[in-house]
Amino acid sequence: LKKVSFKFDPYELVGLDRPGSGEREARQDIADFILEEVLNSVGAGKSPVSGGQWKRTLSPEYKKKKAAISSALFANMELQGDMLDALECVLTKDGMLELRIAGDQAPKADGHNNHSGKSSLPAREFIPKADQTFKRDILAGVKSIALEHFEKSGKEKP
Amino acid sequence: VAKRNPRAQLDKELAKGRKQLDFTKSELDDLGFMIVEKMKELISRGISPITGKRFPAYKDAKRYPAKQKPARPVNLWLSGDFLDSLVARVKGTRKPTITIGFDSQESNRKESGHREGANGQLERPIIPEGSETFSKGVLVEIQKFLARKFDRKKR
C-alpha cells in the first residue's frame, strides 16, 4: 500500500461554486485549515470524519509502552510521531485537494483508517473514505474560508 | 410634510453600521480569552498556532527533554509557567486593541528562544510577528466569534 488518501473538491464539499480570481490561494488556505483541523481532532482523540469511528482507549500493554514516551495516554495516533508528520493536505493538478499519508507510513495509516478493508486494528478514522466527508464544524470552516475568497475575488457571494 | 433627505438617511445607516462593528471592552476581553484558549488547545496537541502544522520533534529526546517530561506530544509544556503566562490584554478606550503576549519576563525570554532556536533547539514560536498571522483554525474561530456578536447586535 503506497498511499491512504481522500481526494475532494473543497467547493463541492460545501455546495459552492469556485471563486473567480485567487482560486489557488483559496484552495491553499482550505488545505492548511483541513490539515490543522484534522491534526487537532486526532490530538484530542476524536475522529474528524463525519460518523467516523474512534476507539479512544488503549490496550493495557500498549498504554504501558506509550507512557514511557508520551503524556497522552489515549489514542492520539502519536507514539514517535512519524505517521502524523507524514500527514499532508496538498493541491492537486486537477484543481482538487488531497488529504493523504504516502510512502512508508501508509500501511500504518491504513491500519486505523482501513481503506483497504483488510485491517483488523481498532478503527480510528482520520482520513475519510471516498463516500465519507468531514465533520460539520470542519465543513463550516471550509465554507467561511471559501466565502471570504469570494468577497476578495469580487465574484458575487452565493 | 418633511422632505426625506437621502444623504442624511445614508449617513444614519452608515453610523448604525459602524456602531454595529464597534465592540465593547468586555466583548474584546471575551475575544482575547477565546484566542488564547484556542492557542493553548493547539499547542497542547503539538500544533503551532501560527502555521497550523506540527511543531518539529525534539532533536535528541535523550538530551532534552530526557526524563524531565515525555517527549510527545511536543507541547512546550514543562512546569506549565510558560503557557500559564500567555494572556490577552485589551488596551485603549477610544480604539481598543487586543494584545496577545506573556505577563512574565521569563516567558518573553523563552519565546525569544523558541523563535530564534536558542541553544540549538528547533524553532517553535507561538506569537505571530511581522508578516505572520494566526493559523487558519484560529482565524476561523475569530471570524465565528465576530459573526455571532455582529448578528446579536443587528437584532
PDB file of C-alpha atoms in Angstrom:
ATOM      1  CA  LEU A   1       0.000   0.000   0.000  1.00  0.00           C
ATOM      2  CA  LYS A   2       1.602   3.251  -1.150  1.00  0.00           C
ATOM      3  CA  LYS A   3      -0.967   5.817  -0.091  1.00  0.00           C
ATOM      4  CA  VAL A   4      -4.026   6.319   2.103  1.00  0.00           C
ATOM      5  CA  SER A   5      -5.871   9.336   0.794  1.00  0.00           C
ATOM      6  CA  PHE A   6      -9.074  11.311   0.405  1.00  0.00           C
ATOM      7  CA  LYS A   7      -9.272  13.403  -2.755  1.00  0.00           C
ATOM      8  CA  PHE A   8     -12.002  16.022  -2.865  1.00  0.00           C
ATOM      9  CA  ASP A   9     -13.277  19.224  -4.413  1.00  0.00           C
ATOM     10  CA  PRO A  10     -13.467  21.594  -1.421  1.00  0.00           C
ATOM     11  CA  TYR A  11     -16.148  23.785  -3.027  1.00  0.00           C
ATOM     12  CA  GLU A  12     -18.362  20.859  -3.959  1.00  0.00           C
ATOM     13  CA  LEU A  13     -17.959  19.605  -0.386  1.00  0.00           C
ATOM     14  CA  VAL A  14     -19.692  22.743   0.931  1.00  0.00           C
ATOM     15  CA  GLY A  15     -22.020  23.345  -2.037  1.00  0.00           C
ATOM     16  CA  LEU A  16     -20.292  26.397  -3.527  1.00  0.00           C
ATOM     17  CA  ASP A  17     -19.043  27.404  -6.965  1.00  0.00           C
ATOM     18  CA  ARG A  18     -15.347  28.121  -7.413  1.00  0.00           C
ATOM     19  CA  PRO A  19     -14.301  31.690  -6.689  1.00  0.00           C
ATOM     20  CA  GLY A  20     -13.043  33.615  -9.743  1.00  0.00           C
ATOM     21  CA  SER A  21      -9.555  35.000  -9.328  1.00  0.00           C
ATOM     22  CA  GLY A  22      -7.406  33.792  -6.458  1.00  0.00           C
ATOM     23  CA  GLU A  23      -8.870  30.295  -6.559  1.00  0.00           C
ATOM     24  CA  ARG A  24      -5.495  28.668  -5.935  1.00  0.00           C
ATOM     25  CA  GLU A  25      -4.875  30.876  -2.906  1.00  0.00           C
ATOM     26  CA  ALA A  26      -8.315  29.946  -1.580  1.00  0.00           C
ATOM     27  CA  ARG A  27      -7.602  26.258  -2.067  1.00  0.00           C
ATOM     28  CA  GLN A  28      -4.239  26.585  -0.294  1.00  0.00           C
ATOM     29  CA  ASP A  29      -5.950  28.273   2.675  1.00  0.00           C
ATOM     30  CA  ILE A  30      -8.542  25.492   2.796  1.00  0.00           C
ATOM     31  CA  ALA A  31      -5.802  22.836   2.585  1.00  0.00           C
ATOM     32  CA  ASP A  32      -3.960  24.451   5.525  1.00  0.00           C
ATOM     33  CA  PHE A  33      -7.190  24.623   7.511  1.00  0.00           C
ATOM     34  CA  ILE A  34      -8.117  20.975   6.821  1.00  0.00           C
ATOM     35  CA  LEU A  35      -4.674  19.730   7.887  1.00  0.00           C
ATOM     36  CA  GLU A  36      -4.769  21.782  11.093  1.00  0.00           C
ATOM     37  CA  GLU A  37      -8.288  20.666  11.991  1.00  0.00           C
ATOM     38  CA  VAL A  38      -7.543  17.005  11.298  1.00  0.00           C
ATOM     39  CA  LEU A  39      -4.392  17.199  13.456  1.00  0.00           C
ATOM     40  CA  ASN A  40      -6.367  18.984  16.170  1.00  0.00           C
ATOM     41  CA  SER A  41      -9.126  16.345  16.225  1.00  0.00           C
ATOM     42  CA  VAL A  42      -6.640  13.494  16.232  1.00  0.00           C
ATOM     43  CA  GLY A  43      -4.677  15.196  19.029  1.00  0.00           C
ATOM     44  CA  ALA A  44      -7.870  15.322  21.076  1.00  0.00           C
ATOM     45  CA  GLY A  45      -8.579  11.646  20.398  1.00  0.00           C
ATOM     46  CA  LYS A  46     -11.591  12.334  18.189  1.00  0.00           C
ATOM     47  CA  SER A  47     -12.371  11.444  14.605  1.00  0.00           C
ATOM     48  CA  PRO A  48     -12.561  14.403  12.177  1.00  0.00           C
ATOM     49  CA  VAL A  49     -14.611  12.200   9.841  1.00  0.00           C
ATOM     50  CA  SER A  50     -18.378  12.562   9.832  1.00  0.00           C
ATOM     51  CA  GLY A  51     -19.721   9.457  11.553  1.00  0.00           C
ATOM     52  CA  GLY A  52     -16.130   8.224  11.832  1.00  0.00           C
ATOM     53  CA  GLN A  53     -15.226   5.629  14.418  1.00  0.00           C
ATOM     54  CA  TRP A  54     -12.567   6.208  17.060  1.00  0.00           C
ATOM     55  CA  LYS A  55     -11.595   3.762  19.782  1.00  0.00           C
ATOM     56  CA  ARG A  56     -10.160   6.159  22.338  1.00  0.00           C
ATOM     57  CA  THR A  57      -8.842   3.662  24.870  1.00  0.00           C
ATOM     58  CA  LEU A  58      -5.584   1.758  24.505  1.00  0.00           C
ATOM     59  CA  SER A  59      -4.819  -1.831  25.392  1.00  0.00           C
ATOM     60  CA  PRO A  60      -3.045  -2.137  28.794  1.00  0.00           C
ATOM     61  CA  GLU A  61       0.189  -3.344  27.141  1.00  0.00           C
ATOM     62  CA  TYR A  62       0.287  -0.545  24.608  1.00  0.00           C
ATOM     63  CA  LYS A  63      -0.623   2.027  27.248  1.00  0.00           C
ATOM     64  CA  LYS A  64       2.370   0.927  29.307  1.00  0.00           C
ATOM     65  CA  LYS A  65       4.691   1.188  26.311  1.00  0.00           C
ATOM     66  CA  LYS A  66       3.286   4.594  25.343  1.00  0.00           C
ATOM     67  CA  ALA A  67       3.580   6.005  28.877  1.00  0.00           C
ATOM     68  CA  ALA A  68       7.371   5.853  28.565  1.00  0.00           C
ATOM     69  CA  ILE A  69       7.283   8.283  25.637  1.00  0.00           C
ATOM     70  CA  SER A  70       4.058  10.252  25.733  1.00  0.00           C
ATOM     71  CA  SER A  71       1.869  12.153  28.173  1.00  0.00           C
ATOM     72  CA  ALA A  72      -1.237  11.307  26.109  1.00  0.00           C
ATOM     73  CA  LEU A  73      -2.490   8.007  27.443  1.00  0.00           C
ATOM     74  CA  PHE A  74      -5.330   7.732  24.966  1.00  0.00           C
ATOM     75  CA  ALA A  75      -5.391   7.074  21.225  1.00  0.00           C
ATOM     76  CA  ASN A  76      -3.968  10.206  19.555  1.00  0.00           C
ATOM     77  CA  MET A  77      -2.078   8.374  16.790  1.00  0.00           C
ATOM     78  CA  GLU A  78       1.270   9.559  18.088  1.00  0.00           C
ATOM     79  CA  LEU A  79       3.983   7.376  19.520  1.00  0.00           C
ATOM     80  CA  GLN A  80       7.170   8.515  17.786  1.00  0.00           C
ATOM     81  CA  GLY A  81       5.182  10.923  15.629  1.00  0.00           C
ATOM     82  CA  ASP A  82       6.368   9.635  12.240  1.00  0.00           C
ATOM     83  CA  MET A  83       2.912   8.864  10.898  1.00  0.00           C
ATOM     84  CA  LEU A  84       1.352  12.232  11.769  1.00  0.00           C
ATOM     85  CA  ASP A  85       4.453  14.013  10.462  1.00  0.00           C
ATOM     86  CA  ALA A  86       3.674  12.344   7.113  1.00  0.00           C
ATOM     87  CA  LEU A  87       0.069  13.599   7.028  1.00  0.00           C
ATOM     88  CA  GLU A  88      -0.398  16.327   4.435  1.00  0.00           C
ATOM     89  CA  CYS A  89      -3.141  18.104   2.528  1.00  0.00           C
ATOM     90  CA  VAL A  90      -1.956  19.021  -0.949  1.00  0.00           C
ATOM     91  CA  LEU A  91      -3.305  20.829  -4.012  1.00  0.00           C
ATOM     92  CA  THR A  92      -3.633  18.512  -6.998  1.00  0.00           C
ATOM     93  CA  LYS A  93      -3.133  19.487 -10.633  1.00  0.00           C
ATOM     94  CA  ASP A  94      -6.795  18.879 -11.445  1.00  0.00           C
ATOM     95  CA  GLY A  95      -7.952  21.561  -9.006  1.00  0.00           C
ATOM     96  CA  MET A  96      -8.780  19.327  -6.066  1.00  0.00           C
ATOM     97  CA  LEU A  97      -7.309  18.736  -2.619  1.00  0.00           C
ATOM     98  CA  GLU A  98      -5.875  15.511  -1.292  1.00  0.00           C
ATOM     99  CA  LEU A  99      -5.535  14.634   2.375  1.00  0.00           C
ATOM    100  CA  ARG A 100      -3.044  11.815   2.465  1.00  0.00           C
ATOM    101  CA  ILE A 101      -0.304   9.781   4.022  1.00  0.00           C
ATOM    102  CA  ALA A 102       2.014   8.399   1.375  1.00  0.00           C
ATOM    103  CA  GLY A 103       5.180   6.336   1.443  1.00  0.00           C
ATOM    104  CA  ASP A 104       6.407   4.116   4.238  1.00  0.00           C
ATOM    105  CA  GLN A 105       3.856   5.446   6.740  1.00  0.00           C
ATOM    106  CA  ALA A 106       0.898   4.473   4.523  1.00  0.00           C
ATOM    107  CA  PRO A 107       0.492   0.931   5.901  1.00  0.00           C
ATOM    108  CA  LYS A 108       0.277   2.355   9.447  1.00  0.00           C
ATOM    109  CA  ALA A 109      -2.357   4.849   8.335  1.00  0.00           C
ATOM    110  CA  ASP A 110      -4.357   2.077   6.692  1.00  0.00           C
ATOM    111  CA  GLY A 111      -4.187   0.078   9.906  1.00  0.00           C
ATOM    112  CA  HIS A 112      -6.610   2.505  11.558  1.00  0.00           C
ATOM    113  CA  ASN A 113      -8.427   4.004   8.572  1.00  0.00           C
ATOM    114  CA  ASN A 114      -8.863   0.638   6.882  1.00  0.00           C
ATOM    115  CA  HIS A 115      -9.260   1.936   3.336  1.00  0.00           C
ATOM    116  CA  SER A 116      -8.007  -1.437   2.127  1.00  0.00           C
ATOM    117  CA  GLY A 117     -10.705  -3.296   4.061  1.00  0.00           C
ATOM    118  CA  LYS A 118      -8.037  -5.693   5.306  1.00  0.00           C
ATOM    119  CA  SER A 119      -7.139  -4.242   8.696  1.00  0.00           C
ATOM    120  CA  SER A 120      -8.120  -5.859  11.958  1.00  0.00           C
ATOM    121  CA  LEU A 121      -6.865  -2.971  14.152  1.00  0.00           C
ATOM    122  CA  PRO A 122      -9.312  -0.833  16.160  1.00  0.00           C
ATOM    123  CA  ALA A 123     -10.899   1.818  13.923  1.00  0.00           C
ATOM    124  CA  ARG A 124      -9.574   5.354  14.330  1.00  0.00           C
ATOM    125  CA  GLU A 125     -10.674   7.110  11.186  1.00  0.00           C
ATOM    126  CA  PHE A 126      -8.912  10.363  10.358  1.00  0.00           C
ATOM    127  CA  ILE A 127      -8.774  10.209   6.552  1.00  0.00           C
ATOM    128  CA  PRO A 128     -12.281   9.948   5.051  1.00  0.00           C
ATOM    129  CA  LYS A 129     -13.063   7.194   2.555  1.00  0.00           C
ATOM    130  CA  ALA A 130     -14.458   8.191  -0.865  1.00  0.00           C
ATOM    131  CA  ASP A 131     -18.067   8.025   0.379  1.00  0.00           C
ATOM    132  CA  GLN A 132     -17.362   9.963   3.591  1.00  0.00           C
ATOM    133  CA  THR A 133     -16.765  13.606   4.443  1.00  0.00           C
ATOM    134  CA  PHE A 134     -15.501  15.762   7.326  1.00  0.00           C
ATOM    135  CA  LYS A 135     -17.432  16.683  10.454  1.00  0.00           C
ATOM    136  CA  ARG A 136     -19.841  19.602  10.287  1.00  0.00           C
ATOM    137  CA  ASP A 137     -17.660  22.150  12.133  1.00  0.00           C
ATOM    138  CA  ILE A 138     -14.758  21.483   9.740  1.00  0.00           C
ATOM    139  CA  LEU A 139     -17.066  21.925   6.735  1.00  0.00           C
ATOM    140  CA  ALA A 140     -18.361  25.185   8.243  1.00  0.00           C
ATOM    141  CA  GLY A 141     -14.773  26.458   8.455  1.00  0.00           C
ATOM    142  CA  VAL A 142     -14.108  25.441   4.831  1.00  0.00           C
ATOM    143  CA  LYS A 143     -17.225  27.328   3.783  1.00  0.00           C
ATOM    144  CA  SER A 144     -16.267  30.502   5.634  1.00  0.00           C
ATOM    145  CA  ILE A 145     -12.769  30.495   4.075  1.00  0.00           C
ATOM    146  CA  ALA A 146     -14.254  29.942   0.602  1.00  0.00           C
ATOM    147  CA  LEU A 147     -16.788  32.756   1.112  1.00  0.00           C
ATOM    148  CA  GLU A 148     -14.056  35.121   2.253  1.00  0.00           C
ATOM    149  CA  HIS A 149     -12.228  34.466  -1.016  1.00  0.00           C
ATOM    150  CA  PHE A 150     -15.448  35.062  -2.957  1.00  0.00           C
ATOM    151  CA  GLU A 151     -15.550  38.534  -1.450  1.00  0.00           C
ATOM    152  CA  LYS A 152     -11.882  39.150  -2.263  1.00  0.00           C
ATOM    153  CA  SER A 153     -12.298  37.979  -5.867  1.00  0.00           C
ATOM    154  CA  GLY A 154     -15.230  40.329  -6.424  1.00  0.00           C
ATOM    155  CA  LYS A 155     -17.412  37.443  -7.605  1.00  0.00           C
ATOM    156  CA  GLU A 156     -20.948  37.702  -6.289  1.00  0.00           C
ATOM    157  CA  LYS A 157     -21.298  35.882  -2.995  1.00  0.00           C
ATOM    158  CA  PRO A 158     -23.520  32.829  -3.412  1.00  0.00           C
TER     159      PRO A 158
ATOM    160  CA  VAL B   1     -44.571  67.111   5.455  1.00  0.00           C
ATOM    161  CA  ALA B   2     -40.790  66.991   5.901  1.00  0.00           C
ATOM    162  CA  LYS B   3     -38.806  66.067   2.788  1.00  0.00           C
ATOM    163  CA  ARG B   4     -36.717  62.960   3.023  1.00  0.00           C
ATOM    164  CA  ASN B   5     -33.052  63.692   2.741  1.00  0.00           C
ATOM    165  CA  PRO B   6     -31.338  60.702   1.078  1.00  0.00           C
ATOM    166  CA  ARG B   7     -27.887  61.865   2.171  1.00  0.00           C
ATOM    167  CA  ALA B   8     -28.946  62.114   5.826  1.00  0.00           C
ATOM    168  CA  GLN B   9     -30.581  58.718   5.543  1.00  0.00           C
ATOM    169  CA  LEU B  10     -27.350  57.234   4.172  1.00  0.00           C
ATOM    170  CA  ASP B  11     -25.255  58.872   6.905  1.00  0.00           C
ATOM    171  CA  LYS B  12     -27.617  57.466   9.504  1.00  0.00           C
ATOM    172  CA  GLU B  13     -27.327  53.965   8.046  1.00  0.00           C
ATOM    173  CA  LEU B  14     -23.535  54.238   7.903  1.00  0.00           C
ATOM    174  CA  ALA B  15     -23.348  55.396  11.505  1.00  0.00           C
ATOM    175  CA  LYS B  16     -25.567  52.486  12.515  1.00  0.00           C
ATOM    176  CA  GLY B  17     -23.313  50.063  10.621  1.00  0.00           C
ATOM    177  CA  ARG B  18     -20.189  51.494  12.269  1.00  0.00           C
ATOM    178  CA  LYS B  19     -21.767  51.181  15.686  1.00  0.00           C
ATOM    179  CA  GLN B  20     -22.537  47.533  14.976  1.00  0.00           C
ATOM    180  CA  LEU B  21     -18.861  46.977  14.192  1.00  0.00           C
ATOM    181  CA  ASP B  22     -17.696  48.614  17.422  1.00  0.00           C
ATOM    182  CA  PHE B  23     -17.047  46.143  20.189  1.00  0.00           C
ATOM    183  CA  THR B  24     -17.069  46.933  23.875  1.00  0.00           C
ATOM    184  CA  LYS B  25     -14.025  46.290  26.064  1.00  0.00           C
ATOM    185  CA  SER B  26     -15.812  43.356  27.636  1.00  0.00           C
ATOM    186  CA  GLU B  27     -16.548  41.823  24.199  1.00  0.00           C
ATOM    187  CA  LEU B  28     -12.890  42.245  23.222  1.00  0.00           C
ATOM    188  CA  ASP B  29     -11.859  40.671  26.534  1.00  0.00           C
ATOM    189  CA  ASP B  30     -14.018  37.673  25.586  1.00  0.00           C
ATOM    190  CA  LEU B  31     -12.437  37.530  22.134  1.00  0.00           C
ATOM    191  CA  GLY B  32      -8.906  37.755  23.551  1.00  0.00           C
ATOM    192  CA  PHE B  33      -9.674  34.994  26.035  1.00  0.00           C
ATOM    193  CA  MET B  34     -11.085  32.822  23.259  1.00  0.00           C
ATOM    194  CA  ILE B  35      -7.948  33.331  21.111  1.00  0.00           C
ATOM    195  CA  VAL B  36      -5.625  32.393  23.987  1.00  0.00           C
ATOM    196  CA  GLU B  37      -7.703  29.299  24.783  1.00  0.00           C
ATOM    197  CA  LYS B  38      -7.612  28.192  21.146  1.00  0.00           C
ATOM    198  CA  MET B  39      -3.842  28.771  21.019  1.00  0.00           C
ATOM    199  CA  LYS B  40      -3.328  26.685  24.157  1.00  0.00           C
ATOM    200  CA  GLU B  41      -5.549  23.927  22.792  1.00  0.00           C
ATOM    201  CA  LEU B  42      -3.444  23.688  19.621  1.00  0.00           C
ATOM    202  CA  ILE B  43      -0.110  23.920  21.455  1.00  0.00           C
ATOM    203  CA  SER B  44      -1.142  21.193  23.912  1.00  0.00           C
ATOM    204  CA  ARG B  45      -1.648  18.902  20.906  1.00  0.00           C
ATOM    205  CA  GLY B  46       1.692  19.782  19.370  1.00  0.00           C
ATOM    206  CA  ILE B  47       0.337  22.173  16.734  1.00  0.00           C
ATOM    207  CA  SER B  48       1.706  25.651  16.018  1.00  0.00           C
ATOM    208  CA  PRO B  49      -0.931  28.415  16.367  1.00  0.00           C
ATOM    209  CA  ILE B  50       0.972  30.322  13.672  1.00  0.00           C
ATOM    210  CA  THR B  51       1.418  27.732  10.919  1.00  0.00           C
ATOM    211  CA  GLY B  52      -1.242  25.187  11.909  1.00  0.00           C
ATOM    212  CA  LYS B  53       1.381  22.499  11.382  1.00  0.00           C
ATOM    213  CA  ARG B  54       3.051  20.178  13.851  1.00  0.00           C
ATOM    214  CA  PHE B  55       5.908  21.503  15.939  1.00  0.00           C
ATOM    215  CA  PRO B  56       9.191  19.857  14.981  1.00  0.00           C
ATOM    216  CA  ALA B  57      10.208  16.963  17.208  1.00  0.00           C
ATOM    217  CA  TYR B  58      12.939  17.346  19.837  1.00  0.00           C
ATOM    218  CA  LYS B  59      16.296  16.867  18.119  1.00  0.00           C
ATOM    219  CA  ASP B  60      17.688  14.485  20.675  1.00  0.00           C
ATOM    220  CA  ALA B  61      14.988  13.411  23.113  1.00  0.00           C
ATOM    221  CA  LYS B  62      17.585  11.691  25.302  1.00  0.00           C
ATOM    222  CA  ARG B  63      19.294  15.040  25.929  1.00  0.00           C
ATOM    223  CA  TYR B  64      16.096  17.067  26.099  1.00  0.00           C
ATOM    224  CA  PRO B  65      13.534  16.514  27.481  1.00  0.00           C
ATOM    225  CA  ALA B  66      15.341  13.406  28.772  1.00  0.00           C
ATOM    226  CA  LYS B  67      13.491  12.470  31.980  1.00  0.00           C
ATOM    227  CA  GLN B  68      12.103  15.944  32.639  1.00  0.00           C
ATOM    228  CA  LYS B  69       8.927  15.216  30.684  1.00  0.00           C
ATOM    229  CA  PRO B  70       7.604  12.851  27.992  1.00  0.00           C
ATOM    230  CA  ALA B  71       8.957  13.595  24.510  1.00  0.00           C
ATOM    231  CA  ARG B  72       5.472  13.509  22.972  1.00  0.00           C
ATOM    232  CA  PRO B  73       3.444  15.485  22.178  1.00  0.00           C
ATOM    233  CA  VAL B  74       5.856  18.384  21.556  1.00  0.00           C
ATOM    234  CA  ASN B  75       3.682  20.798  23.515  1.00  0.00           C
ATOM    235  CA  LEU B  76       6.072  23.370  25.058  1.00  0.00           C
ATOM    236  CA  TRP B  77       4.953  22.249  28.485  1.00  0.00           C
ATOM    237  CA  LEU B  78       7.490  21.683  31.242  1.00  0.00           C
ATOM    238  CA  SER B  79       6.462  23.323  34.503  1.00  0.00           C
ATOM    239  CA  GLY B  80       3.399  24.958  32.978  1.00  0.00           C
ATOM    240  CA  ASP B  81       4.617  28.501  33.793  1.00  0.00           C
ATOM    241  CA  PHE B  82       5.244  29.436  30.166  1.00  0.00           C
ATOM    242  CA  LEU B  83       1.746  28.692  28.889  1.00  0.00           C
ATOM    243  CA  ASP B  84       0.084  29.900  32.104  1.00  0.00           C
ATOM    244  CA  SER B  85       1.582  33.338  31.487  1.00  0.00           C
ATOM    245  CA  LEU B  86       0.116  33.588  27.966  1.00  0.00           C
ATOM    246  CA  VAL B  87      -2.632  36.207  28.179  1.00  0.00           C
ATOM    247  CA  ALA B  88      -4.716  38.634  26.137  1.00  0.00           C
ATOM    248  CA  ARG B  89      -4.964  42.273  27.205  1.00  0.00           C
ATOM    249  CA  VAL B  90      -7.321  44.914  25.842  1.00  0.00           C
ATOM    250  CA  LYS B  91      -5.697  48.333  25.730  1.00  0.00           C
ATOM    251  CA  GLY B  92      -7.072  51.767  24.883  1.00  0.00           C
ATOM    252  CA  THR B  93     -10.553  53.183  25.269  1.00  0.00           C
ATOM    253  CA  ARG B  94     -11.378  55.044  22.042  1.00  0.00           C
ATOM    254  CA  LYS B  95      -9.987  52.392  19.743  1.00  0.00           C
ATOM    255  CA  PRO B  96      -9.314  49.391  21.953  1.00  0.00           C
ATOM    256  CA  THR B  97      -6.984  46.712  20.650  1.00  0.00           C
ATOM    257  CA  ILE B  98      -6.181  43.203  21.808  1.00  0.00           C
ATOM    258  CA  THR B  99      -2.576  42.313  22.574  1.00  0.00           C
ATOM    259  CA  ILE B 100      -1.599  38.670  22.977  1.00  0.00           C
ATOM    260  CA  GLY B 101       1.576  38.096  24.933  1.00  0.00           C
ATOM    261  CA  PHE B 102       3.138  36.993  28.193  1.00  0.00           C
ATOM    262  CA  ASP B 103       2.797  38.589  31.590  1.00  0.00           C
ATOM    263  CA  SER B 104       6.224  37.376  32.636  1.00  0.00           C
ATOM    264  CA  GLN B 105       9.710  38.417  31.524  1.00  0.00           C
ATOM    265  CA  GLU B 106      10.910  34.858  31.834  1.00  0.00           C
ATOM    266  CA  SER B 107       8.252  33.700  29.363  1.00  0.00           C
ATOM    267  CA  ASN B 108       9.182  36.501  26.938  1.00  0.00           C
ATOM    268  CA  ARG B 109      12.749  35.249  27.128  1.00  0.00           C
ATOM    269  CA  LYS B 110      11.607  31.672  26.475  1.00  0.00           C
ATOM    270  CA  GLU B 111       9.503  32.789  23.490  1.00  0.00           C
ATOM    271  CA  SER B 112      12.559  34.561  22.023  1.00  0.00           C
ATOM    272  CA  GLY B 113      14.454  31.319  22.469  1.00  0.00           C
ATOM    273  CA  HIS B 114      11.692  29.381  20.685  1.00  0.00           C
ATOM    274  CA  ARG B 115      11.666  31.923  17.854  1.00  0.00           C
ATOM    275  CA  GLU B 116      15.410  32.128  17.370  1.00  0.00           C
ATOM    276  CA  GLY B 117      16.125  28.472  18.054  1.00  0.00           C
ATOM    277  CA  ALA B 118      18.376  29.233  21.013  1.00  0.00           C
ATOM    278  CA  ASN B 119      20.781  26.553  22.265  1.00  0.00           C
ATOM    279  CA  GLY B 120      20.390  24.543  19.088  1.00  0.00           C
ATOM    280  CA  GLN B 121      16.681  23.884  19.568  1.00  0.00           C
ATOM    281  CA  LEU B 122      14.367  23.849  16.557  1.00  0.00           C
ATOM    282  CA  GLU B 123      12.168  26.910  16.089  1.00  0.00           C
ATOM    283  CA  ARG B 124       8.751  26.782  17.748  1.00  0.00           C
ATOM    284  CA  PRO B 125       7.412  30.335  18.146  1.00  0.00           C
ATOM    285  CA  ILE B 126       3.792  30.761  19.231  1.00  0.00           C
ATOM    286  CA  ILE B 127       3.198  34.538  18.918  1.00  0.00           C
ATOM    287  CA  PRO B 128       2.895  35.816  15.329  1.00  0.00           C
ATOM    288  CA  GLU B 129       5.407  38.509  14.389  1.00  0.00           C
ATOM    289  CA  GLY B 130       5.891  40.798  11.371  1.00  0.00           C
ATOM    290  CA  SER B 131       4.099  39.390   8.333  1.00  0.00           C
ATOM    291  CA  GLU B 132       2.988  36.294  10.235  1.00  0.00           C
ATOM    292  CA  THR B 133      -0.557  35.821  11.422  1.00  0.00           C
ATOM    293  CA  PHE B 134      -2.513  33.168  13.283  1.00  0.00           C
ATOM    294  CA  SER B 135      -3.200  29.773  11.745  1.00  0.00           C
ATOM    295  CA  LYS B 136      -6.334  29.288   9.660  1.00  0.00           C
ATOM    296  CA  GLY B 137      -8.007  27.403  12.519  1.00  0.00           C
ATOM    297  CA  VAL B 138      -7.537  30.346  14.899  1.00  0.00           C
ATOM    298  CA  LEU B 139      -8.681  32.851  12.253  1.00  0.00           C
ATOM    299  CA  VAL B 140     -11.843  30.861  11.537  1.00  0.00           C
ATOM    300  CA  GLU B 141     -12.634  30.851  15.280  1.00  0.00           C
ATOM    301  CA  ILE B 142     -12.163  34.648  15.388  1.00  0.00           C
ATOM    302  CA  GLN B 143     -14.432  35.021  12.361  1.00  0.00           C
ATOM    303  CA  LYS B 144     -17.113  32.867  14.006  1.00  0.00           C
ATOM    304  CA  PHE B 145     -16.887  34.884  17.225  1.00  0.00           C
ATOM    305  CA  LEU B 146     -17.226  38.210  15.393  1.00  0.00           C
ATOM    306  CA  ALA B 147     -20.098  36.928  13.256  1.00  0.00           C
ATOM    307  CA  ARG B 148     -22.002  35.818  16.374  1.00  0.00           C
ATOM    308  CA  LYS B 149     -21.501  39.205  18.053  1.00  0.00           C
ATOM    309  CA  PHE B 150     -22.400  41.070  14.871  1.00  0.00           C
ATOM    310  CA  ASP B 151     -25.603  39.050  14.439  1.00  0.00           C
ATOM    311  CA  ARG B 152     -26.573  39.738  18.040  1.00  0.00           C
ATOM    312  CA  LYS B 153     -26.024  43.472  17.601  1.00  0.00           C
ATOM    313  CA  LYS B 154     -28.028  43.561  14.386  1.00  0.00           C
ATOM    314  CA  ARG B 155     -31.125  42.190  16.147  1.00  0.00           C
TER     315      ARG B 155
END
